[in-house]
Short mmCIF file of C-alpha atoms and ligand atoms in Angstrom, two decimals:
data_model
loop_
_atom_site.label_atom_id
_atom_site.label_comp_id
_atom_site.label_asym_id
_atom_site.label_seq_id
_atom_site.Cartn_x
_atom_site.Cartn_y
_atom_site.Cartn_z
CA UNK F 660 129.46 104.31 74.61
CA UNK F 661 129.68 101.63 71.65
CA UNK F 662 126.44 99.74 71.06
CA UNK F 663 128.71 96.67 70.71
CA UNK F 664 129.95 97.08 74.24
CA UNK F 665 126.20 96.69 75.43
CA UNK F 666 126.00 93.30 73.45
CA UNK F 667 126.57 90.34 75.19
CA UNK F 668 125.68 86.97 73.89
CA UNK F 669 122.65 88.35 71.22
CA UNK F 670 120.93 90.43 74.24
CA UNK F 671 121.43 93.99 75.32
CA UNK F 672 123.34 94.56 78.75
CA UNK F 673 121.80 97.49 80.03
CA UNK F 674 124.78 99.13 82.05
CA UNK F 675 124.60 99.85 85.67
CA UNK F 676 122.90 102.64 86.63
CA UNK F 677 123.15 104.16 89.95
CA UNK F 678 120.18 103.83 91.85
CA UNK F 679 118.72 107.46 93.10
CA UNK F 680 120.04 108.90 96.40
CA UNK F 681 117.49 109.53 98.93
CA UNK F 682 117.64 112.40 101.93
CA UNK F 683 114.99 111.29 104.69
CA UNK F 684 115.04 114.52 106.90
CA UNK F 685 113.49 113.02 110.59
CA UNK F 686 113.94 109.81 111.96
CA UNK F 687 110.33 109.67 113.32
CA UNK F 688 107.89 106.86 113.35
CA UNK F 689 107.29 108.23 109.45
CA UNK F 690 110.62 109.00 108.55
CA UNK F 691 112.31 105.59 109.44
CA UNK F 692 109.33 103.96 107.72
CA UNK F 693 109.83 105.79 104.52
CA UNK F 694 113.81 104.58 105.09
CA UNK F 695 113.32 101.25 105.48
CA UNK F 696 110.74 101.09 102.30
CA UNK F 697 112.76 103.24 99.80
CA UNK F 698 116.11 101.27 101.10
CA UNK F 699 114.22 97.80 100.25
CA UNK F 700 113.13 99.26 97.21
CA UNK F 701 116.84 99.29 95.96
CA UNK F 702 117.80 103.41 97.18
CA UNK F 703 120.65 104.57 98.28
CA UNK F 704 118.71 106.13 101.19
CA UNK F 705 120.31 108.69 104.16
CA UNK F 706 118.11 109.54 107.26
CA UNK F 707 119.05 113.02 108.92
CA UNK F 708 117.77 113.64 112.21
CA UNK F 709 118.38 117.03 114.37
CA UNK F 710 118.66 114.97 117.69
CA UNK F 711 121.89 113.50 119.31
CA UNK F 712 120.32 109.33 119.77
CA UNK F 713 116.79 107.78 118.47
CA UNK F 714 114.02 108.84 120.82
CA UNK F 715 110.32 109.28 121.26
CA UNK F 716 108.27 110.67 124.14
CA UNK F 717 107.37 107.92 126.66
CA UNK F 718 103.48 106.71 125.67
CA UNK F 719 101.81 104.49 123.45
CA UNK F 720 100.37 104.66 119.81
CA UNK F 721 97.20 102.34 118.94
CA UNK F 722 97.84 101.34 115.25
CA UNK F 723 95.10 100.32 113.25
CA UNK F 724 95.92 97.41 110.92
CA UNK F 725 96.21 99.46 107.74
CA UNK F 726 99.72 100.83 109.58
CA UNK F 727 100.11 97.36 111.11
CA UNK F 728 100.27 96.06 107.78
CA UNK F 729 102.87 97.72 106.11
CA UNK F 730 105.29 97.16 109.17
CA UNK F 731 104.34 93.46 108.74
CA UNK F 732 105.12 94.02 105.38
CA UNK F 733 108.84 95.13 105.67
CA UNK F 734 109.62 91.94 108.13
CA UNK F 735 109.30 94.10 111.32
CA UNK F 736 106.19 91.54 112.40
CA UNK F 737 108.62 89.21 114.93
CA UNK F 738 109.49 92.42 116.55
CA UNK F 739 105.93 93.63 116.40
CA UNK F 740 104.64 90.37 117.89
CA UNK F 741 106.87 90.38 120.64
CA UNK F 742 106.69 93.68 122.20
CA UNK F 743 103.06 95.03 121.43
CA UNK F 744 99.45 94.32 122.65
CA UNK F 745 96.63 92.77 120.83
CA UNK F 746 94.05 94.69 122.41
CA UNK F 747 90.57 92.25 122.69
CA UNK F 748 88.01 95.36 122.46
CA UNK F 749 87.82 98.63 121.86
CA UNK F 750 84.71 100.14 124.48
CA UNK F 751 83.56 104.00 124.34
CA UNK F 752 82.54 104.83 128.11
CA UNK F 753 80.45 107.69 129.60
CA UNK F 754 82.94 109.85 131.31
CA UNK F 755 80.73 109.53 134.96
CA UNK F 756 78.67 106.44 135.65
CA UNK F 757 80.88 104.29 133.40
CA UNK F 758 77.63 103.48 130.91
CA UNK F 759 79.20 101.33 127.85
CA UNK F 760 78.24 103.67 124.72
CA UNK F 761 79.33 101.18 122.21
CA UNK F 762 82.06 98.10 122.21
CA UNK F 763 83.48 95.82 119.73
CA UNK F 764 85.79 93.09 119.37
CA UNK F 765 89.56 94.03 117.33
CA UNK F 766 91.46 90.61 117.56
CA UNK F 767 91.54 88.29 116.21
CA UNK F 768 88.58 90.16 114.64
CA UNK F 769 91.33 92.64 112.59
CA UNK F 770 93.15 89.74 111.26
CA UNK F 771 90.21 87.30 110.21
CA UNK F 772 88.72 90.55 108.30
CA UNK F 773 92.00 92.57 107.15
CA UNK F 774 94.61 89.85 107.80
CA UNK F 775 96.43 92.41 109.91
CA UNK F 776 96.26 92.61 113.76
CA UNK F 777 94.95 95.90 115.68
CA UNK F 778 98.23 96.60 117.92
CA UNK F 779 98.98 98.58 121.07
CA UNK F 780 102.57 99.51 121.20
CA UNK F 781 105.19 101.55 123.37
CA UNK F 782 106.35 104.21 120.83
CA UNK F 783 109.84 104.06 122.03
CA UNK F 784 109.43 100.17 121.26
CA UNK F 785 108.00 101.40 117.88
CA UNK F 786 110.42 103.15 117.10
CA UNK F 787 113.21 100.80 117.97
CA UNK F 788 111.27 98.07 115.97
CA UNK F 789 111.27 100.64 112.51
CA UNK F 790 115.16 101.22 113.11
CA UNK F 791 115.84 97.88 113.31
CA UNK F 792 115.05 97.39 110.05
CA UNK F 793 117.78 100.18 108.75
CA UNK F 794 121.41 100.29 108.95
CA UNK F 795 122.41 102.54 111.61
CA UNK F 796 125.00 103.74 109.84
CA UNK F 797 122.61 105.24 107.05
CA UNK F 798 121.35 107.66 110.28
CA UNK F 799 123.18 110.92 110.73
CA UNK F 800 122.36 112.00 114.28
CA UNK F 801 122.98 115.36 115.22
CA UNK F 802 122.30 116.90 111.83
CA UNK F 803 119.88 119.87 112.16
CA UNK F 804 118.39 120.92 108.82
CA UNK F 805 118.43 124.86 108.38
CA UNK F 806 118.53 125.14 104.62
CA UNK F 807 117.71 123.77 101.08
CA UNK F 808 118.20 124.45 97.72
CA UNK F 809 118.17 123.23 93.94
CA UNK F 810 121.16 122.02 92.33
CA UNK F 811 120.10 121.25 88.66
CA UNK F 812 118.40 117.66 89.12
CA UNK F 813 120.48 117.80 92.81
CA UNK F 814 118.71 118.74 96.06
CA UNK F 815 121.61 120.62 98.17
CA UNK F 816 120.89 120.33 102.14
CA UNK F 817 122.28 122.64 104.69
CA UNK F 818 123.12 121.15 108.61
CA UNK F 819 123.25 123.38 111.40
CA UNK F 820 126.38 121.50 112.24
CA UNK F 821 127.98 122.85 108.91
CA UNK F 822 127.44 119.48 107.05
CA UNK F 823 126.38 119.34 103.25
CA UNK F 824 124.82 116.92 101.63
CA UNK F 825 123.30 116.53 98.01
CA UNK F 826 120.88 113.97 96.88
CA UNK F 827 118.34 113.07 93.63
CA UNK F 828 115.58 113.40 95.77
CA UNK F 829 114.88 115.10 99.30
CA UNK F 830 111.89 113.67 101.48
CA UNK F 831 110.89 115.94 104.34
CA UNK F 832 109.58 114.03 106.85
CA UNK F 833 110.53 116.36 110.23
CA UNK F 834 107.09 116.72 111.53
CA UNK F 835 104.47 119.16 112.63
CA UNK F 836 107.20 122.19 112.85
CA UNK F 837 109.08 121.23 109.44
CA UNK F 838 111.99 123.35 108.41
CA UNK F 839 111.74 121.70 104.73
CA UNK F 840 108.00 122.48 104.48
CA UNK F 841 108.79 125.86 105.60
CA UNK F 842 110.93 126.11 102.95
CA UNK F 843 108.86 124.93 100.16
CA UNK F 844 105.75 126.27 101.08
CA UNK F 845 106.73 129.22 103.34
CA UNK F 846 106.74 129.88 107.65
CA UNK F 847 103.62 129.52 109.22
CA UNK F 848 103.56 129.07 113.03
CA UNK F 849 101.40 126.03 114.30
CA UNK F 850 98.14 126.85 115.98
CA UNK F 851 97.32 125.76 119.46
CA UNK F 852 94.10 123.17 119.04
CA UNK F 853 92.40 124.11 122.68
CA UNK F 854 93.25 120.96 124.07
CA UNK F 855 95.86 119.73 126.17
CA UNK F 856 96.92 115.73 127.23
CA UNK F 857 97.92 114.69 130.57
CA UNK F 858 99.78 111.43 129.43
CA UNK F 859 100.90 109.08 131.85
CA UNK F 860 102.39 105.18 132.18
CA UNK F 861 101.36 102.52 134.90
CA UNK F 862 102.59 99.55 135.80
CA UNK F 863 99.95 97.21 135.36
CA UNK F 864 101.09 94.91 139.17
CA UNK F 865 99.64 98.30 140.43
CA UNK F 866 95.91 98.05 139.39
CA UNK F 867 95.20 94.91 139.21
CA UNK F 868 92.26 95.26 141.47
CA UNK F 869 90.47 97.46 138.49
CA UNK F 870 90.50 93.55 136.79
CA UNK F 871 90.91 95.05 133.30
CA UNK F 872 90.46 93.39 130.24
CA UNK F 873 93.60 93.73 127.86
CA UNK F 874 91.66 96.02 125.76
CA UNK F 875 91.54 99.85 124.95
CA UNK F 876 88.67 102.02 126.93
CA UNK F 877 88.01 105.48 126.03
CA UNK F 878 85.73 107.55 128.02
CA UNK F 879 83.67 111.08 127.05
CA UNK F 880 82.37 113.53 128.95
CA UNK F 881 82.33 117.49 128.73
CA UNK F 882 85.09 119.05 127.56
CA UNK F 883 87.17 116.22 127.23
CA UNK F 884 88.42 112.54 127.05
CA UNK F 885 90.10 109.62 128.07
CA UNK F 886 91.80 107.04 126.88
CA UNK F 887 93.75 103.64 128.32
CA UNK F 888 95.16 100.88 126.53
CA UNK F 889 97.83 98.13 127.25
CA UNK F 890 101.30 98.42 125.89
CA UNK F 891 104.94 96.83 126.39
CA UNK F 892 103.76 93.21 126.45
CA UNK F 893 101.10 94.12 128.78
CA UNK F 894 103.21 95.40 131.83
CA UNK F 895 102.24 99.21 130.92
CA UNK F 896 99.42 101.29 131.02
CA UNK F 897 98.78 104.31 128.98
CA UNK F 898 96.61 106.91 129.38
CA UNK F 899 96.01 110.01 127.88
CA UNK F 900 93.85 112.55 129.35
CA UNK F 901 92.61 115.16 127.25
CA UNK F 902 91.24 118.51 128.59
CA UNK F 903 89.97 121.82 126.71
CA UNK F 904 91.53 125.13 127.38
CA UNK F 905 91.76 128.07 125.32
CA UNK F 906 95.24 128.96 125.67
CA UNK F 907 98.23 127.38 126.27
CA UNK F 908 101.09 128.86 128.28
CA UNK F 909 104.50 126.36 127.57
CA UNK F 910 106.26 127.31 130.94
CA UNK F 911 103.11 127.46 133.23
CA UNK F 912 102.27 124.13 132.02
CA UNK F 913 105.01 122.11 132.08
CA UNK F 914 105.70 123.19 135.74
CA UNK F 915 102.38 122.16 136.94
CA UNK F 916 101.90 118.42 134.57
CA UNK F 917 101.60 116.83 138.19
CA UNK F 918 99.85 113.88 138.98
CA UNK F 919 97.62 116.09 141.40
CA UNK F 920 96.63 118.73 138.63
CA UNK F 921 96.13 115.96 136.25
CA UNK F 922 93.41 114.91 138.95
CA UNK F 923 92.04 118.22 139.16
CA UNK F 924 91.21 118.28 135.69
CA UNK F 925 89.28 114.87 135.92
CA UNK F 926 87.47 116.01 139.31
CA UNK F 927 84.15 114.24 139.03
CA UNK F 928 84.98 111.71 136.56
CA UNK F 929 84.45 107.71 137.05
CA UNK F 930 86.61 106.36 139.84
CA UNK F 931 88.71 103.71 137.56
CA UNK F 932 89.79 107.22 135.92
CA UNK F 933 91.20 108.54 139.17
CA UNK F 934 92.59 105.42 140.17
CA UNK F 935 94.25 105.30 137.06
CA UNK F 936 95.64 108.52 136.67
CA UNK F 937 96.80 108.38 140.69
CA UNK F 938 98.36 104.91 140.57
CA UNK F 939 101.25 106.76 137.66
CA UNK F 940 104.62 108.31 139.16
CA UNK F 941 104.75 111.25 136.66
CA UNK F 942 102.28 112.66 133.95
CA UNK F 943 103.20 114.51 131.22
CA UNK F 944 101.90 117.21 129.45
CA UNK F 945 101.16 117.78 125.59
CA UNK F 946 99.71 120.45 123.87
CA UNK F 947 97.84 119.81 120.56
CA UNK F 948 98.82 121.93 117.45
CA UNK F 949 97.22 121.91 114.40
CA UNK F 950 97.47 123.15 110.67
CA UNK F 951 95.03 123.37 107.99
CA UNK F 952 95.19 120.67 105.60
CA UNK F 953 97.93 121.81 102.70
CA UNK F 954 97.29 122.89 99.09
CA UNK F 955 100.57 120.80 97.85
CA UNK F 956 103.26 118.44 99.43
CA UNK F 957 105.55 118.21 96.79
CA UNK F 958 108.08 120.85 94.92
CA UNK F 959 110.61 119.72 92.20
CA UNK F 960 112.18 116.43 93.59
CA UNK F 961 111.46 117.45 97.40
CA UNK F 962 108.40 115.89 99.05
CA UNK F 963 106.70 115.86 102.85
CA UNK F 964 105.31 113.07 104.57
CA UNK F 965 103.55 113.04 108.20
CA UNK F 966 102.98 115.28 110.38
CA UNK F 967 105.92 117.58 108.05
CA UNK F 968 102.17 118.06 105.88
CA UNK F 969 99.53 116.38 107.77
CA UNK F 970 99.28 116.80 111.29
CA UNK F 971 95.76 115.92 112.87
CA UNK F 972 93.73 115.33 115.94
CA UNK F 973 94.73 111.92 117.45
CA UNK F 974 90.85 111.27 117.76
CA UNK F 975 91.15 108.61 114.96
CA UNK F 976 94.35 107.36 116.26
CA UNK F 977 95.64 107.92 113.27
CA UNK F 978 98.63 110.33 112.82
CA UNK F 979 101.21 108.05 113.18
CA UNK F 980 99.36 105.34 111.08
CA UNK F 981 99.45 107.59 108.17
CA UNK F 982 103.12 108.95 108.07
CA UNK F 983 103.49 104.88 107.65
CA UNK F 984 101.54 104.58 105.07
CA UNK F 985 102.92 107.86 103.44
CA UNK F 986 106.15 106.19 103.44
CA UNK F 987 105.19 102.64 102.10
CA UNK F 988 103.14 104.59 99.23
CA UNK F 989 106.10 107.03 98.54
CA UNK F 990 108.47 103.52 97.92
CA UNK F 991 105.96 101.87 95.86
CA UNK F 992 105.44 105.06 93.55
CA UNK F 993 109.26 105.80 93.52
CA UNK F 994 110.11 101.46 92.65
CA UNK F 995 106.98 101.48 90.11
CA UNK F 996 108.63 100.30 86.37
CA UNK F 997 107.03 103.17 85.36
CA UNK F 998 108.21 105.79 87.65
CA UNK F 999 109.75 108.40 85.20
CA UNK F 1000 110.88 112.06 86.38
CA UNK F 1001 111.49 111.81 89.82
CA UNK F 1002 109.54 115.54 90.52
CA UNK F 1003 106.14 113.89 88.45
CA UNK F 1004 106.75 110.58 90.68
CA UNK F 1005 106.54 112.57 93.55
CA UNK F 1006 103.51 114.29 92.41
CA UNK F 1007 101.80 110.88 91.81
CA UNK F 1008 102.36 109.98 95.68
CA UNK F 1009 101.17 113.29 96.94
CA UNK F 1010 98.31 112.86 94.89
CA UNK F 1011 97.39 109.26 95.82
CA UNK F 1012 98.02 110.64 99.45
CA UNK F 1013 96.48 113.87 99.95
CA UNK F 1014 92.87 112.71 99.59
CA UNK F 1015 93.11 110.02 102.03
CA UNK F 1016 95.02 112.10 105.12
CA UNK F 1017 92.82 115.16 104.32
CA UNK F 1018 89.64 113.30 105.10
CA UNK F 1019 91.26 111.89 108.22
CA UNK F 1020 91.87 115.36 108.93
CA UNK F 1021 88.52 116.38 109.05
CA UNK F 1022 86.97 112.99 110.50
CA UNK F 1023 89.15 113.74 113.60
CA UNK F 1024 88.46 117.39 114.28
CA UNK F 1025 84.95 116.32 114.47
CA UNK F 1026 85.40 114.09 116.48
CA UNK F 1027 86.99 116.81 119.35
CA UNK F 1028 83.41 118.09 119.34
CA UNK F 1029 81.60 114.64 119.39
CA UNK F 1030 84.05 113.18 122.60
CA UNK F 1031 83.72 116.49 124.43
CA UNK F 1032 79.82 117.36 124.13
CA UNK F 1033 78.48 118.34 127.62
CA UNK F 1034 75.81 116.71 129.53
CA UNK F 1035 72.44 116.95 126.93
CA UNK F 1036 70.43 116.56 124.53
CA UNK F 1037 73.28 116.43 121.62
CA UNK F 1038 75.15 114.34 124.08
CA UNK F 1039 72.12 111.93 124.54
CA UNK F 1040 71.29 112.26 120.23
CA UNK F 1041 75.21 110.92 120.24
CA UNK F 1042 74.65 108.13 122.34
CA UNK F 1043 71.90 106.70 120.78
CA UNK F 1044 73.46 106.93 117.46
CA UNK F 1045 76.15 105.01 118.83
CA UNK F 1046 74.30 102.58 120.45
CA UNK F 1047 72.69 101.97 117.07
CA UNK F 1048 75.29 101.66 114.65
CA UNK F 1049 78.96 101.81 117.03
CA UNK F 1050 81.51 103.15 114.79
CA UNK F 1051 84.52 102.28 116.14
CA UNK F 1052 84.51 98.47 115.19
CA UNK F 1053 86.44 97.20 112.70
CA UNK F 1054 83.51 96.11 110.88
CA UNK F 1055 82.20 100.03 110.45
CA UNK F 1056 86.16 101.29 110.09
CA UNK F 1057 86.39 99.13 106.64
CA UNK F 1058 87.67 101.98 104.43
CA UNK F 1059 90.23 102.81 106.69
CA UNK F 1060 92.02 98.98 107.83
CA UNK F 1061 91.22 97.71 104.58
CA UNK F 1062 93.59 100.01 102.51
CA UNK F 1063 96.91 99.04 101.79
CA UNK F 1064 99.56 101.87 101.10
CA UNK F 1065 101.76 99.16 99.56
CA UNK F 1066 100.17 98.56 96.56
CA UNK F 1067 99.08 101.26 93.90
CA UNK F 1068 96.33 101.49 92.37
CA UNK F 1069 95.84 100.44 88.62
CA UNK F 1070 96.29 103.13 86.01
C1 FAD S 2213 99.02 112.68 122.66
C2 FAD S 2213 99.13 112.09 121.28
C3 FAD S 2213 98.66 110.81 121.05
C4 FAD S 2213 98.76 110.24 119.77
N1 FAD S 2213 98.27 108.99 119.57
C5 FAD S 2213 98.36 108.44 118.33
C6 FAD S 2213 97.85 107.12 118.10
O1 FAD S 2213 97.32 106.45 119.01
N2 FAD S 2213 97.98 106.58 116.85
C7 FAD S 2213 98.56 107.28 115.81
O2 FAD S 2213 98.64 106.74 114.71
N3 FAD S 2213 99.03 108.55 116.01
C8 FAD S 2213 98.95 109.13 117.23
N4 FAD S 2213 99.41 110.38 117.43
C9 FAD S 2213 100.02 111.12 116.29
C10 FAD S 2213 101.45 110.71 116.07
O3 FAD S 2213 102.17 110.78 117.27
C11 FAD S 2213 102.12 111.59 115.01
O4 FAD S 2213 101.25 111.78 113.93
C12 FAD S 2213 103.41 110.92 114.50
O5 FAD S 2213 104.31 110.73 115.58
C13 FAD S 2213 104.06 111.76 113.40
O6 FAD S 2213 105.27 111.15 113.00
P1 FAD S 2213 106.30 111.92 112.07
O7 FAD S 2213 107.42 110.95 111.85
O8 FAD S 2213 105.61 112.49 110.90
O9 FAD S 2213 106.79 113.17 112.93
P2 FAD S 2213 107.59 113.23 114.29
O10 FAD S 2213 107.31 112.06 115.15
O11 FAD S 2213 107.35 114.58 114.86
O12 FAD S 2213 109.13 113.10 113.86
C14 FAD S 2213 109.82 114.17 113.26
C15 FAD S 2213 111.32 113.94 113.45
O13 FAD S 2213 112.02 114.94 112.72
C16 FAD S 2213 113.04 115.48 113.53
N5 FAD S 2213 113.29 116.85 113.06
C17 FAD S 2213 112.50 117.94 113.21
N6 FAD S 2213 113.06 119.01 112.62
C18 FAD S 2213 114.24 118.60 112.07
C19 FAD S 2213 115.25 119.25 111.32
N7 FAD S 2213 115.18 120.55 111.01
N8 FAD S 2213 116.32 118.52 110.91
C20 FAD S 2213 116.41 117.19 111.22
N9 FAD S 2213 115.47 116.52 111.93
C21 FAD S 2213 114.40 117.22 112.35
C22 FAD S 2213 112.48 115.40 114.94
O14 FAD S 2213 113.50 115.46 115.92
C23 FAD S 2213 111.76 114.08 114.91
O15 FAD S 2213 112.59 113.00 115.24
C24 FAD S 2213 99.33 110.98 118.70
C25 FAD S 2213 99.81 112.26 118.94
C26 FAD S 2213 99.70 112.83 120.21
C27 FAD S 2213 100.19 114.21 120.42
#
């Protein structure tokens, strides 16, 4: 091209360049994120997903406000407002007499401190909330990913459904069983975590003789835990039981997630548990897998993001919570003036990432063995810690809702 045709009027016209194409394999809570951010960062972003609509498993997600904040960020907060819960409290109960082992206030606490509300939320609600803020017609249902390779500075993607597709930059965000982690970092099955969640929903007109606050309880006791919080605008309750078992049989499980053996395996427990757990239709059962924390996320120009290279314990309540930040971070490293090569870009993401997730990691599988200590003296040495410094309020939990995964650090 002539220099002179980049002239006009004393300045140079840069000319257009094309911005880079994006693949988004999963339209989970993280990969929908990471689509929204990259598309309002200027990409030319596609999200793949293997199944035929949008859906997510019927339950709720508590989001801290360092997730809360980047969905707030990207406009989704009128949406946010509308359909979630602004829990009061947060209160850690003894699994039999009820005994408060700490409590503390999360809104308007959240917002005064981190200027971003704790929420409750339906994840179906979520979900709908994050794909309202993408065209629909940037989401290819129905498109299984089976294979990937390099095209020169192309990704090529392989659908079950015969579909190709090439892009500058491939982001694998297709959770705990990902085919594009598989691929980049080899198959390894998932390991069963010895616990198991009966997870239920209750209309709230049903228990309104418990009198509870709209807050989020969470009770301990041997062997397991559980939780309850408000979600759907309040007319919901969630709960999530969780029990430990050392194996896990698929079939024999999901034939028996019945409201009666969900009571069987809280036989003994506090009767606002029971009355809970009895007052759902159904219950549904989960099994918790696991995966050691990853040496790398990132190959050439294909990356992971959520539970695709992270999956943890939900005892920080924080898996979901970080596949949104992954995917505001991801944006913000990819939009940077300074981005360069797209492969060293990605590195820089993974590398602000990794740190962060791994420690969550690790602060969650301890806390498996902190909820589920039996009746004791470690039990008692745990309560007392707790009632001496709680560390659940948002005061103690600093590090984590201060952070914002929209902004990148200097340097
Ligand atoms: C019982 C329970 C309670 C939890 N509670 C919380 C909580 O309170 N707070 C919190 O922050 N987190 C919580 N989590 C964790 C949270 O649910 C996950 O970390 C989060 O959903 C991960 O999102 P993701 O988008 O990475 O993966 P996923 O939600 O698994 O999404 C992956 C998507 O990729 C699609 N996909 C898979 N393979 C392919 C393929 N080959 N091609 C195309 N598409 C594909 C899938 O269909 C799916 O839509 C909880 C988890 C459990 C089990």
């Amino acid at each position: 091209m002539f220099i002179g045709a980049l002239l006009r009027y004393g300045r140079v016209v840069m000319p257009p360049v094309a911005p880079l194409s994006i693949a988004v394999i999963g339209a989970g809570l993280g990969g929908l994120t990471a689509a929204v951010a990259l598309r309002r960062a200027g990409f030319d972003v596609q999200v793949f997903e293997q199944a035929p609509e949008l859906t997510e498993v019927g339950g709720g997600i508590n989001m801290g406000p360092n997730a809360a904040r980047v969905l707030y960020r990207l406009e989704l907060g009128d949406a946010l407002d509308r359909e979630a819960v602004r829990p009061a409290s947060t209160h850690q109960r003894r699994w039999q007499d009820g005994r408060t082992l700490q409590r503390a206030p999360l809104n308007p606490r959240c917002e005064e401190l981190y200027g971003a509300p704790h929420l409750t939320v339906h994840r179906a609600d979520l979900l709908a909330i994050i794909a309202s803020g993408f065209a629909p017609e940037r989401v290819q249902l129905g498109h299984r990913l089976v294979g990937l390779e390099g095209k020169g500075d192309r990704i090529a993607a392989r659908f079950e459904n015969g579909a190709r597709v090439t892009a500058d930059i491939l982001v694998g965000a297709d959770g705990i069983n990902s085919t594009v982690r598989a691929v980049l970092l080899g198959e390894e099955p998932a390991r069963f975590a010895g616990c198991v969640a009966y997870r239920g929903l209750v209309p709230t007109e049903r228990i309104t003789d418990l009198d509870l606050e709209l807050g989020s309880q969470s009770w301990v006791g041997p062997g397991g835990h559980f939780v309850h919080y408000f979600v759907s605008r309040g007319q919901l309750l969630n709960f999530v039981g969780w029990t430990e078992h050392d194996t896990w049989n698929r079939e024999d499980w999901t034939d028996r997630a019945t409201i009666a053996r969900a009571l069987a395996a809280f036989e003994g427990w506090h009767p606002q548990i029971r009355r809970i757990i009895a007052a759902a239709d159904t219950c549904f059962i989960w099994a918790l897998f696991d995966r050691e924390p990853l040496p790398r996320w990132s190959l050439g120009r294909v990356t992971l993001l959520g539970d695709a290279c992270h999956p943890m314990y939900p005892f920080m309540g924080q898996g979901a919570a970080q596949a949104i930040e992954d995917g505001a971070t991801l944006a913000a490293c990819l939009a940077a003036v300074d981005a360069g090569d797209p492969a060293q870009t990605l590195r820089r993401y993974e590398e602000l990432r990794r740190p962060r997730v791994t420690h969550l990691q690790e602060l969650s599988r301890a806390n498996k063995t902190r909820f589920h200590l039996p009746d004791g003296p470690a039990q008692q040495a745990r309560d007392a810690e707790w009632a001496r410094a709680g560390d659940r309020s948002p005061e103690a939990l600093r590090w984590l809702y201060e952070f914002d995964a929209t902004v990148l650090p200097r340097g």
